[in-house]
Coordinates of C-alpha atoms in Angstrom, one line a residue:
Chain A
X1 CA 0.0 0.0 0.0
X2 CA 1.1 3.6 -0.5
X3 CA 1.7 6.1 2.2
X4 CA -1.2 8.5 2.4
X5 CA -1.0 12.0 3.9
X6 CA -3.4 14.8 4.2
X7 CA -3.3 18.5 4.4
X8 CA -6.0 21.1 5.0
X9 CA -6.6 23.9 2.6
X10 CA -9.5 26.2 2.8
X11 CA -11.2 23.9 5.4
X12 CA -11.1 20.9 3.0
X13 CA -9.0 18.0 3.7
X14 CA -7.0 16.9 0.6
X15 CA -5.6 13.5 0.6
X16 CA -3.0 12.2 -1.7
X17 CA -1.4 8.8 -1.9
X18 CA 2.3 8.3 -2.7
X19 CA 3.4 5.1 -4.3
X20 CA 6.7 3.5 -4.8
X21 CA 7.7 1.1 -7.5
X22 CA 5.3 -1.8 -8.2
X23 CA 2.5 -0.4 -6.1
X24 CA -0.7 0.3 -7.8
X25 CA -2.8 3.3 -7.0
X26 CA -5.7 1.8 -8.8
X27 CA -5.6 -1.4 -6.8
X28 CA -4.9 0.6 -3.6
X29 CA -7.1 3.5 -4.6
X30 CA -9.9 4.4 -2.3
X31 CA -9.3 8.1 -2.9
X32 CA -12.2 10.1 -4.3
X33 CA -11.5 12.5 -7.2
X34 CA -11.4 16.3 -6.8
X35 CA -14.3 18.0 -8.4
X36 CA -15.3 21.6 -9.1
X37 CA -15.1 23.7 -6.0
X38 CA -12.3 21.7 -4.5
X39 CA -9.2 23.6 -3.5
X40 CA -6.0 23.1 -5.5
X41 CA -3.5 20.7 -4.1
X42 CA -0.3 22.3 -2.7
X43 CA 3.2 21.9 -4.0
X44 CA 4.6 18.6 -5.0
X45 CA 6.9 17.1 -2.3
X46 CA 10.5 16.8 -3.1
X47 CA 11.5 13.7 -5.0
X48 CA 8.0 12.9 -6.1
X49 CA 6.1 13.2 -9.4
X50 CA 2.5 14.0 -9.1
X51 CA 0.1 12.5 -11.6
X52 CA -3.3 14.0 -12.3
X53 CA -5.4 11.0 -13.3
X54 CA -8.9 9.8 -13.7
X55 CA -9.4 6.2 -12.6
X56 CA -11.1 5.0 -15.8
X57 CA -9.4 7.1 -18.5
X58 CA -7.3 5.1 -21.0
X59 CA -4.9 8.0 -21.5
X60 CA -4.3 8.4 -17.8
X61 CA -3.7 4.7 -17.7
X62 CA -0.9 5.2 -20.2
X63 CA 0.9 7.5 -17.8
X64 CA 0.4 5.1 -14.9
X65 CA 1.7 2.2 -16.9
X66 CA 5.0 4.1 -17.5
X67 CA 5.2 5.4 -13.9
X68 CA 5.0 1.8 -12.6
X69 CA 7.1 0.2 -15.3
X70 CA 9.9 2.8 -14.8
X71 CA 9.7 2.4 -11.0
X72 CA 9.1 6.1 -10.5
X73 CA 8.1 7.4 -7.0
X74 CA 4.8 9.3 -7.5
X75 CA 1.6 10.5 -5.9
X76 CA -1.8 10.6 -7.6
X77 CA -4.4 13.3 -7.6
X78 CA -7.6 12.0 -9.0
X79 CA -9.5 14.6 -11.0
X80 CA -13.2 14.5 -11.7
X81 CA -13.0 15.0 -15.4
X82 CA -16.8 15.1 -15.7
X83 CA -16.9 18.1 -13.2
X84 CA -13.5 19.7 -13.3
X85 CA -12.1 21.9 -10.7
X86 CA -11.2 25.4 -12.0
X87 CA -7.6 25.0 -10.8
X88 CA -7.1 22.0 -13.0
X89 CA -6.9 24.1 -16.1
X90 CA -3.8 25.7 -14.6
X91 CA -2.2 22.2 -14.4
X92 CA -3.5 21.0 -17.7
X93 CA -4.6 23.8 -20.1
X94 CA -6.8 21.5 -22.2
X95 CA -8.4 20.2 -19.0
X96 CA -7.4 16.7 -19.8
X97 CA -5.7 13.8 -17.9
X98 CA -3.0 12.7 -17.6
X99 CA -1.0 15.7 -16.5
X100 CA 2.1 15.5 -14.3
X101 CA 3.7 18.0 -12.0
X102 CA 7.3 17.9 -10.6
X103 CA 8.4 19.3 -7.3
X104 CA 10.0 22.2 -9.3
X105 CA 6.5 23.0 -10.5
X106 CA 7.0 21.9 -14.0
X107 CA 3.8 20.8 -15.7
X108 CA 3.5 18.3 -18.5
X109 CA 0.3 17.2 -20.3
X110 CA -0.9 15.1 -23.2
X111 CA -0.4 11.4 -22.6
X112 CA 2.3 10.7 -25.2
X113 CA 4.4 13.7 -24.1
X114 CA 3.9 12.8 -20.5
X115 CA 5.0 9.2 -21.1
X116 CA 8.1 10.1 -23.2
X117 CA 9.1 12.7 -20.5
X118 CA 8.8 10.1 -17.7
X119 CA 10.8 7.6 -19.7
X120 CA 13.5 10.1 -20.5
X121 CA 14.1 11.4 -17.0
X122 CA 14.1 8.0 -15.3
X123 CA 17.3 6.0 -14.8
X124 CA 17.6 2.5 -16.1
X125 CA 16.5 0.8 -19.3
X126 CA 14.2 3.0 -21.4
X127 CA 10.9 1.9 -22.8
X128 CA 11.6 3.8 -26.0
X129 CA 14.4 2.4 -28.2
X130 CA 17.5 4.7 -28.4
X131 CA 18.0 3.9 -32.0
X132 CA 16.4 6.6 -34.1
X133 CA 15.0 4.2 -36.7
X134 CA 13.6 1.8 -34.1
X135 CA 12.1 4.8 -32.3
X136 CA 10.5 6.0 -35.6
X137 CA 9.2 2.5 -36.2
X138 CA 7.4 2.5 -32.9
X139 CA 5.9 5.9 -33.6
X140 CA 4.8 4.8 -37.1
X141 CA 3.2 1.7 -35.6
X142 CA 1.3 3.9 -33.2
X143 CA 0.0 5.9 -36.2
X144 CA -1.5 2.7 -37.6
X145 CA -2.9 1.9 -34.2
X146 CA -4.5 5.4 -34.0
X147 CA -6.8 4.4 -36.9
X148 CA -8.1 1.6 -34.6
X149 CA -8.3 3.9 -31.6
X150 CA -10.2 6.6 -33.6
X151 CA -12.9 4.1 -34.4
X152 CA -13.2 3.1 -30.8
X153 CA -13.9 6.8 -30.0
X154 CA -16.4 7.0 -32.9
X155 CA -18.2 4.0 -31.4
X156 CA -18.2 5.9 -28.0
X157 CA -19.7 8.9 -29.7
X158 CA -22.5 6.8 -31.2
X159 CA -23.2 5.1 -27.9
X160 CA -23.4 8.5 -26.2
X161 CA -26.0 9.5 -28.8
X162 CA -27.9 6.2 -28.5
X163 CA -27.1 5.6 -32.2
X164 CA -26.7 2.3 -34.0
X165 CA -23.1 1.2 -33.8
X166 CA -23.2 -1.9 -36.2
X167 CA -21.6 -0.1 -39.2
X168 CA -18.9 1.4 -37.0
X169 CA -18.2 -2.0 -35.5
X170 CA -17.9 -3.6 -38.9
X171 CA -15.4 -0.8 -39.9
X172 CA -13.6 -1.3 -36.6
X173 CA -13.1 -5.0 -37.3
X174 CA -11.7 -4.2 -40.8
X175 CA -9.2 -1.8 -39.3
X176 CA -8.3 -4.2 -36.6
X177 CA -7.6 -7.0 -39.1
X178 CA -5.4 -4.6 -41.1
X179 CA -3.6 -3.7 -37.9
X180 CA -3.2 -7.4 -37.1
X181 CA -1.5 -7.9 -40.4
X182 CA 1.0 -5.1 -39.6
X183 CA 1.7 -6.5 -36.2
X184 CA 2.1 -10.0 -37.6
X185 CA 5.0 -8.8 -39.8
X186 CA 6.9 -7.6 -36.8
X187 CA 7.5 -11.2 -35.8
X188 CA 8.1 -10.3 -32.2
X189 CA 6.1 -11.1 -29.1
X190 CA 5.8 -7.4 -28.1
X191 CA 5.4 -4.8 -30.8
X192 CA 8.8 -3.3 -30.0
X193 CA 10.7 -6.6 -29.8
X194 CA 11.3 -9.3 -27.2
X195 CA 10.4 -7.2 -24.2
X196 CA 7.6 -4.7 -23.5
X197 CA 8.2 -1.2 -24.8
X198 CA 6.5 2.2 -25.0
X199 CA 4.3 1.4 -28.0
X200 CA 2.9 -1.7 -26.1
X201 CA 1.9 0.5 -23.2
X202 CA 0.5 3.2 -25.4
X203 CA -1.8 0.7 -27.1
X204 CA -2.8 -1.4 -24.1
X205 CA -5.4 0.8 -22.4
X206 CA -7.6 0.9 -25.5
X207 CA -7.5 -2.9 -25.7
X208 CA -8.3 -3.3 -22.0
X209 CA -11.6 -1.4 -22.8
X210 CA -12.6 -3.4 -25.9
X211 CA -15.3 -5.2 -23.8
X212 CA -17.2 -2.0 -22.8
X213 CA -17.3 -0.9 -26.5
X214 CA -18.7 -4.3 -27.5
X215 CA -15.7 -5.2 -29.7
X216 CA -13.8 -7.7 -27.6
X217 CA -14.9 -10.6 -29.8
X218 CA -13.1 -9.0 -32.7
X219 CA -9.9 -10.3 -31.2
X220 CA -10.9 -13.8 -32.2
X221 CA -10.4 -12.7 -35.8
X222 CA -7.0 -11.1 -35.2
X223 CA -4.7 -13.9 -34.0
X224 CA -1.5 -11.9 -33.5
X225 CA -3.2 -9.2 -31.5
X226 CA -5.0 -11.8 -29.5
X227 CA -1.7 -13.5 -28.6
X228 CA -0.2 -10.0 -27.8
X229 CA -3.2 -9.3 -25.6
X230 CA -2.7 -12.5 -23.6
X231 CA 1.0 -11.7 -23.2
X232 CA 0.3 -8.1 -22.0
X233 CA -2.2 -9.4 -19.4
X234 CA 0.9 -11.0 -17.7
X235 CA 2.8 -7.7 -17.6
X236 CA 3.3 -6.4 -14.0
X237 CA 2.4 -2.8 -14.9
X238 CA -0.7 -4.0 -16.8
X239 CA -1.7 -6.2 -13.8
X240 CA -1.2 -3.3 -11.4
X241 CA -3.4 -0.9 -13.4
X242 CA -5.9 -3.4 -14.7
X243 CA -9.6 -2.7 -14.0
X244 CA -12.0 -5.6 -14.1
X245 CA -14.5 -5.5 -17.0
X246 CA -17.5 -5.5 -14.6
X247 CA -16.0 -2.4 -12.9
X248 CA -15.3 -0.7 -16.2
X249 CA -18.9 -1.5 -17.3
X250 CA -20.3 0.0 -14.0
X251 CA -18.4 3.2 -14.7
X252 CA -19.3 3.2 -18.3
X253 CA -23.1 3.0 -17.7
X254 CA -23.0 6.1 -15.5
X255 CA -20.5 7.9 -17.8
X256 CA -22.9 7.4 -20.8
X257 CA -25.6 9.1 -18.7
X258 CA -23.3 12.0 -17.9
X259 CA -23.3 11.4 -14.2
X260 CA -20.1 13.0 -12.7
X261 CA -19.9 10.4 -9.9
X262 CA -19.1 7.8 -12.6
X263 CA -15.4 8.6 -12.1
X264 CA -15.5 7.3 -8.5
X265 CA -17.4 4.2 -9.4
X266 CA -16.7 1.3 -7.1
X267 CA -15.1 3.1 -4.2
Chain B
X1 CA 22.0 23.9 -58.2
X2 CA 21.8 20.3 -57.4
X3 CA 23.4 17.5 -59.4
X4 CA 20.7 15.8 -61.5
X5 CA 21.0 12.2 -62.8
X6 CA 18.7 9.9 -64.7
X7 CA 18.1 6.3 -65.0
X8 CA 15.8 4.4 -67.3
X9 CA 13.3 1.9 -65.9
X10 CA 10.6 0.3 -68.0
X11 CA 11.3 2.7 -70.8
X12 CA 10.6 5.8 -68.7
X13 CA 13.3 8.2 -67.7
X14 CA 13.3 9.0 -64.0
X15 CA 15.2 12.0 -63.0
X16 CA 16.1 12.8 -59.4
X17 CA 18.0 15.8 -58.1
X18 CA 20.5 15.5 -55.3
X19 CA 21.1 18.5 -53.1
X20 CA 23.8 19.3 -50.6
X21 CA 23.5 21.7 -47.7
X22 CA 21.9 25.1 -48.4
X23 CA 20.6 24.2 -51.8
X24 CA 16.9 24.4 -52.4
X25 CA 15.1 21.8 -54.5
X26 CA 12.1 24.0 -54.6
X27 CA 14.1 27.0 -55.9
X28 CA 16.0 24.6 -58.2
X29 CA 13.1 22.4 -58.9
X30 CA 12.0 21.9 -62.4
X31 CA 11.4 18.2 -61.9
X32 CA 7.9 17.1 -62.5
X33 CA 6.2 14.8 -60.1
X34 CA 5.7 11.1 -60.6
X35 CA 2.1 10.1 -61.1
X36 CA 0.0 6.9 -61.4
X37 CA 1.6 4.6 -63.9
X38 CA 5.1 5.8 -63.3
X39 CA 7.7 3.2 -62.4
X40 CA 9.1 3.1 -58.9
X41 CA 12.4 4.8 -58.4
X42 CA 15.4 2.5 -57.8
X43 CA 17.5 2.1 -54.7
X44 CA 18.7 5.2 -52.9
X45 CA 22.4 5.9 -53.6
X46 CA 24.8 5.4 -50.7
X47 CA 25.1 8.4 -48.4
X48 CA 21.9 10.1 -49.5
X49 CA 18.5 10.4 -48.0
X50 CA 15.7 10.4 -50.5
X51 CA 12.7 12.6 -49.7
X52 CA 9.3 11.9 -51.2
X53 CA 7.7 15.3 -51.4
X54 CA 5.0 17.3 -53.1
X55 CA 6.0 20.9 -54.0
X56 CA 3.0 22.6 -52.3
X57 CA 2.4 20.3 -49.3
X58 CA 3.0 22.0 -45.9
X59 CA 3.9 18.7 -44.3
X60 CA 6.4 18.0 -47.0
X61 CA 7.9 21.4 -46.4
X62 CA 8.4 20.5 -42.8
X63 CA 10.8 17.7 -43.8
X64 CA 12.5 19.9 -46.3
X65 CA 13.1 22.6 -43.7
X66 CA 14.8 20.1 -41.5
X67 CA 16.8 18.6 -44.4
X68 CA 18.2 22.0 -45.2
X69 CA 18.6 23.3 -41.7
X70 CA 20.5 20.1 -40.6
X71 CA 22.6 20.2 -43.8
X72 CA 21.7 16.7 -44.9
X73 CA 22.6 15.4 -48.3
X74 CA 19.4 14.4 -50.0
X75 CA 17.6 13.8 -53.2
X76 CA 13.9 14.5 -53.9
X77 CA 11.3 12.4 -55.6
X78 CA 8.2 14.6 -56.2
X79 CA 5.1 12.5 -56.0
X80 CA 1.8 13.5 -57.6
X81 CA -0.4 13.3 -54.5
X82 CA -3.5 14.0 -56.5
X83 CA -2.8 11.0 -58.8
X84 CA -0.6 8.7 -56.8
X85 CA 1.6 6.0 -58.3
X86 CA 0.8 2.5 -56.9
X87 CA 4.3 2.0 -55.7
X88 CA 4.1 5.0 -53.5
X89 CA 2.0 3.1 -51.0
X90 CA 5.0 0.8 -50.5
X91 CA 7.1 3.8 -49.5
X92 CA 4.4 5.5 -47.4
X93 CA 1.5 3.2 -46.4
X94 CA -1.0 6.1 -45.8
X95 CA -0.1 7.5 -49.2
X96 CA 1.1 10.7 -47.7
X97 CA 4.1 13.0 -48.1
X98 CA 6.6 13.5 -46.7
X99 CA 8.2 10.1 -46.6
X100 CA 12.0 9.4 -46.6
X101 CA 14.0 6.4 -47.6
X102 CA 17.6 5.6 -46.7
X103 CA 20.2 3.8 -48.8
X104 CA 19.6 0.8 -46.5
X105 CA 16.0 0.8 -47.6
X106 CA 14.6 2.1 -44.3
X107 CA 11.3 4.0 -44.8
X108 CA 10.0 6.7 -42.5
X109 CA 6.7 8.5 -42.9
X110 CA 4.5 11.1 -41.0
X111 CA 6.0 14.5 -41.0
X112 CA 6.8 14.9 -37.3
X113 CA 8.4 11.4 -37.2
X114 CA 10.4 12.1 -40.3
X115 CA 11.6 15.4 -38.9
X116 CA 12.6 14.0 -35.5
X117 CA 14.4 11.1 -37.2
X118 CA 16.4 13.4 -39.5
X119 CA 17.3 15.6 -36.5
X120 CA 18.4 12.6 -34.5
X121 CA 20.6 11.0 -37.1
X122 CA 22.4 14.1 -38.2
X123 CA 25.6 15.3 -36.5
X124 CA 25.8 18.8 -35.1
X125 CA 23.5 20.9 -33.0
X126 CA 20.0 19.4 -32.8
X127 CA 16.8 21.4 -33.6
X128 CA 15.1 19.6 -30.7
X129 CA 16.3 20.4 -27.2
X130 CA 18.1 17.6 -25.4
X131 CA 16.6 18.5 -22.1
X132 CA 13.4 16.3 -21.5
X133 CA 11.4 19.2 -20.1
X134 CA 12.3 21.6 -22.8
X135 CA 11.5 18.9 -25.4
X136 CA 8.1 18.3 -23.7
X137 CA 7.5 22.1 -23.7
X138 CA 8.1 22.2 -27.5
X139 CA 5.7 19.3 -28.1
X140 CA 3.0 20.9 -25.8
X141 CA 3.4 24.2 -27.7
X142 CA 2.8 22.2 -30.9
X143 CA -0.4 20.7 -29.4
X144 CA -1.7 24.3 -28.9
X145 CA -0.6 25.1 -32.4
X146 CA -2.5 22.1 -33.8
X147 CA -5.8 23.8 -32.7
X148 CA -4.9 26.6 -35.2
X149 CA -3.7 24.1 -37.9
X150 CA -7.0 22.1 -37.6
X151 CA -9.0 25.2 -38.3
X152 CA -6.9 25.9 -41.3
X153 CA -7.9 22.5 -42.6
X154 CA -11.5 23.1 -41.8
X155 CA -11.4 26.2 -43.9
X156 CA -9.8 24.2 -46.6
X157 CA -12.6 21.7 -46.4
X158 CA -15.2 24.5 -46.7
X159 CA -13.4 26.0 -49.7
X160 CA -13.4 22.6 -51.4
X161 CA -17.2 22.4 -50.9
X162 CA -17.7 26.0 -52.0
X163 CA -19.2 26.7 -48.5
X164 CA -19.2 29.9 -46.6
X165 CA -16.0 30.3 -44.5
X166 CA -16.8 33.4 -42.5
X167 CA -17.7 31.6 -39.3
X168 CA -14.7 29.3 -39.5
X169 CA -12.4 32.4 -40.1
X170 CA -13.8 34.1 -37.0
X171 CA -13.1 30.9 -35.0
X172 CA -9.7 30.8 -36.5
X173 CA -8.9 34.4 -35.4
X174 CA -10.0 33.5 -31.9
X175 CA -7.7 30.5 -31.8
X176 CA -4.9 32.5 -33.3
X177 CA -5.2 35.2 -30.6
X178 CA -5.2 32.5 -27.9
X179 CA -2.1 31.0 -29.4
X180 CA -0.5 34.4 -29.7
X181 CA -1.0 34.8 -25.9
X182 CA 0.7 31.5 -25.3
X183 CA 3.6 32.5 -27.5
X184 CA 3.9 35.9 -25.9
X185 CA 4.5 34.2 -22.5
X186 CA 7.6 32.5 -23.9
X187 CA 9.4 35.8 -24.1
X188 CA 11.8 34.5 -26.7
X189 CA 12.2 35.5 -30.3
X190 CA 11.8 31.9 -31.6
X191 CA 9.3 29.6 -29.9
X192 CA 12.1 27.4 -28.6
X193 CA 14.4 30.1 -27.4
X194 CA 17.0 32.4 -28.9
X195 CA 17.6 30.3 -32.0
X196 CA 15.3 28.5 -34.5
X197 CA 14.2 25.1 -33.3
X198 CA 12.1 22.1 -34.4
X199 CA 8.8 23.7 -33.2
X200 CA 9.4 26.8 -35.3
X201 CA 9.9 24.7 -38.4
X202 CA 6.9 22.5 -37.7
X203 CA 4.6 25.5 -37.5
X204 CA 6.1 27.6 -40.3
X205 CA 4.6 25.9 -43.4
X206 CA 1.0 26.5 -42.2
X207 CA 1.8 30.2 -41.6
X208 CA 3.4 30.5 -45.1
X209 CA 0.0 29.4 -46.5
X210 CA -2.2 31.9 -44.5
X211 CA -2.7 34.0 -47.6
X212 CA -4.2 31.2 -49.7
X213 CA -6.7 30.5 -46.9
X214 CA -7.6 34.2 -46.7
X215 CA -6.5 34.5 -43.1
X216 CA -3.1 36.4 -43.5
X217 CA -4.7 39.6 -42.2
X218 CA -5.3 37.9 -38.8
X219 CA -1.6 38.3 -38.1
X220 CA -2.3 42.0 -37.7
X221 CA -4.2 41.1 -34.5
X222 CA -1.5 38.7 -33.1
X223 CA 1.5 41.0 -32.6
X224 CA 3.8 38.2 -31.2
X225 CA 3.1 35.8 -34.0
X226 CA 3.5 38.6 -36.5
X227 CA 7.0 39.4 -35.1
X228 CA 7.9 35.7 -35.2
X229 CA 6.6 35.5 -38.8
X230 CA 8.9 38.4 -39.9
X231 CA 11.8 36.7 -38.1
X232 CA 11.2 33.4 -39.7
X233 CA 11.1 34.9 -43.1
X234 CA 14.8 35.7 -42.6
X235 CA 15.7 32.1 -41.8
X236 CA 17.9 30.4 -44.5
X237 CA 15.8 27.2 -44.6
X238 CA 12.6 29.1 -44.8
X239 CA 14.0 31.3 -47.6
X240 CA 15.2 28.2 -49.5
X241 CA 11.8 26.5 -49.3
X242 CA 9.6 29.6 -49.6
X243 CA 7.0 29.6 -52.3
X244 CA 5.7 33.0 -53.5
X245 CA 2.1 33.7 -52.6
X246 CA 1.1 34.1 -56.3
X247 CA 2.6 30.6 -57.0
X248 CA 0.8 29.1 -54.0
X249 CA -2.4 30.7 -55.2
X250 CA -1.9 29.4 -58.8
X251 CA -1.5 25.9 -57.3
X252 CA -4.4 26.3 -55.0
X253 CA -6.9 27.3 -57.6
X254 CA -6.2 24.1 -59.6
X255 CA -6.1 22.0 -56.5
X256 CA -9.6 23.1 -55.4
X257 CA -10.8 22.0 -58.8
X258 CA -9.2 18.6 -58.3
X259 CA -6.8 19.0 -61.2
X260 CA -3.9 16.6 -60.7
X261 CA -1.5 18.8 -62.7
X262 CA -1.9 21.4 -59.8
X263 CA 1.1 19.7 -58.1
X264 CA 3.4 20.8 -60.9
X265 CA 2.1 24.3 -61.2
X266 CA 4.6 26.8 -62.3
X267 CA 7.2 24.4 -63.9

């Protein structure tokens, strides 16, 4: 478990939880998110990175995967992204999670930028290849993956509008099969080689949510991605941040109804 | 001027032009683009980088700015992006310029990935800061810039459909003013500091095209961007790749009509 501490600002108790390597805020997390009207958290303690996250956000999970995989000491501030505190826009100008803050007050937002920064500043083996061409290959692979990701968000948009998703799901399957072919040509267990790398972690949170979008069965038609999915389930950082499908679904039902409490579902 | 050579494949003469530092293929360029039906170019000669470009594409210009600024020896293959050769999809799977090819047959596509790769593999002072936070700052600035860029492409879409663009232009001005405020806080002549950097070059090609989208006058209301614009006009790589507004407009008129010859306008 992490070490939890509190401080009192404007009469409201803020509580943050600090984690060291291999601890999981999501598994440990019983901390409710900060919503509109909450006071801003104080300075980040020396030697820690603060991550502004939302428990069910796939982009926030990207940051958390890297924080755990790179054994970074960090604390989490959960933000209610459905009812954002005003101060959050000073931390993350687009109002999006993840964002991180250092003890020097440096702020970094946008998931891919956050993850690259965390990987670069941390000692030890990097998740991103040092070789410029291999690095470019990972980024190009992600560009292909984004075609899949974009369709997931189109399905989300349709679900929000109570629209029929069958055509979008058929398009999704086509794109996933194309992506499976690309992945098959890599001939490696992970997309970056023989061990887990940045691209694997950037993709994973979307795959973890396939069930809530009703596209999990598509994996049966994409054997290479299916194999990769099974392998990723065994990864320690994935295990530490994994949210059970029934909990995801509980959140998602409330989220689709626009209920701000959705972000604290299950705690 | 560059050194031009030819070879004959399938009865068709291909000609490519090689450039060394500070030479401008656009200024020198009298080479027509390769269209559907053209044979694929052969292997890339040792020690050269081949760039697949389209003369009027802002994303292709990004790559060319970096090729010139980083004094890379390269050759250009102009591709008719309005009537693409089949082989081009083997070079650039999304069918987009820029793409680059090395003499080892490595292929890199997507403008930001191409530019980062070129910067990383070239000796000498990098355009991207080495410091992880400064690097993240440049990337975050670009995320803000992309809000401006996206509106430019919305205006383009409207122009293609002969739709009214006044509402989009008003929205564009708002976004540009917001971006100007962000740039003003940097307090540096270039967006990355006291000398030109990667983010400046990634933004420039869109600014160079403001006149064809009818939004050039917006710069009068964004004093910091206006100052930056004037400064960038003096940059050697910008000068070398600059296309006169009247030539851009000549291309653009044909482009809006869907005429494939647009890409070779003026030669």
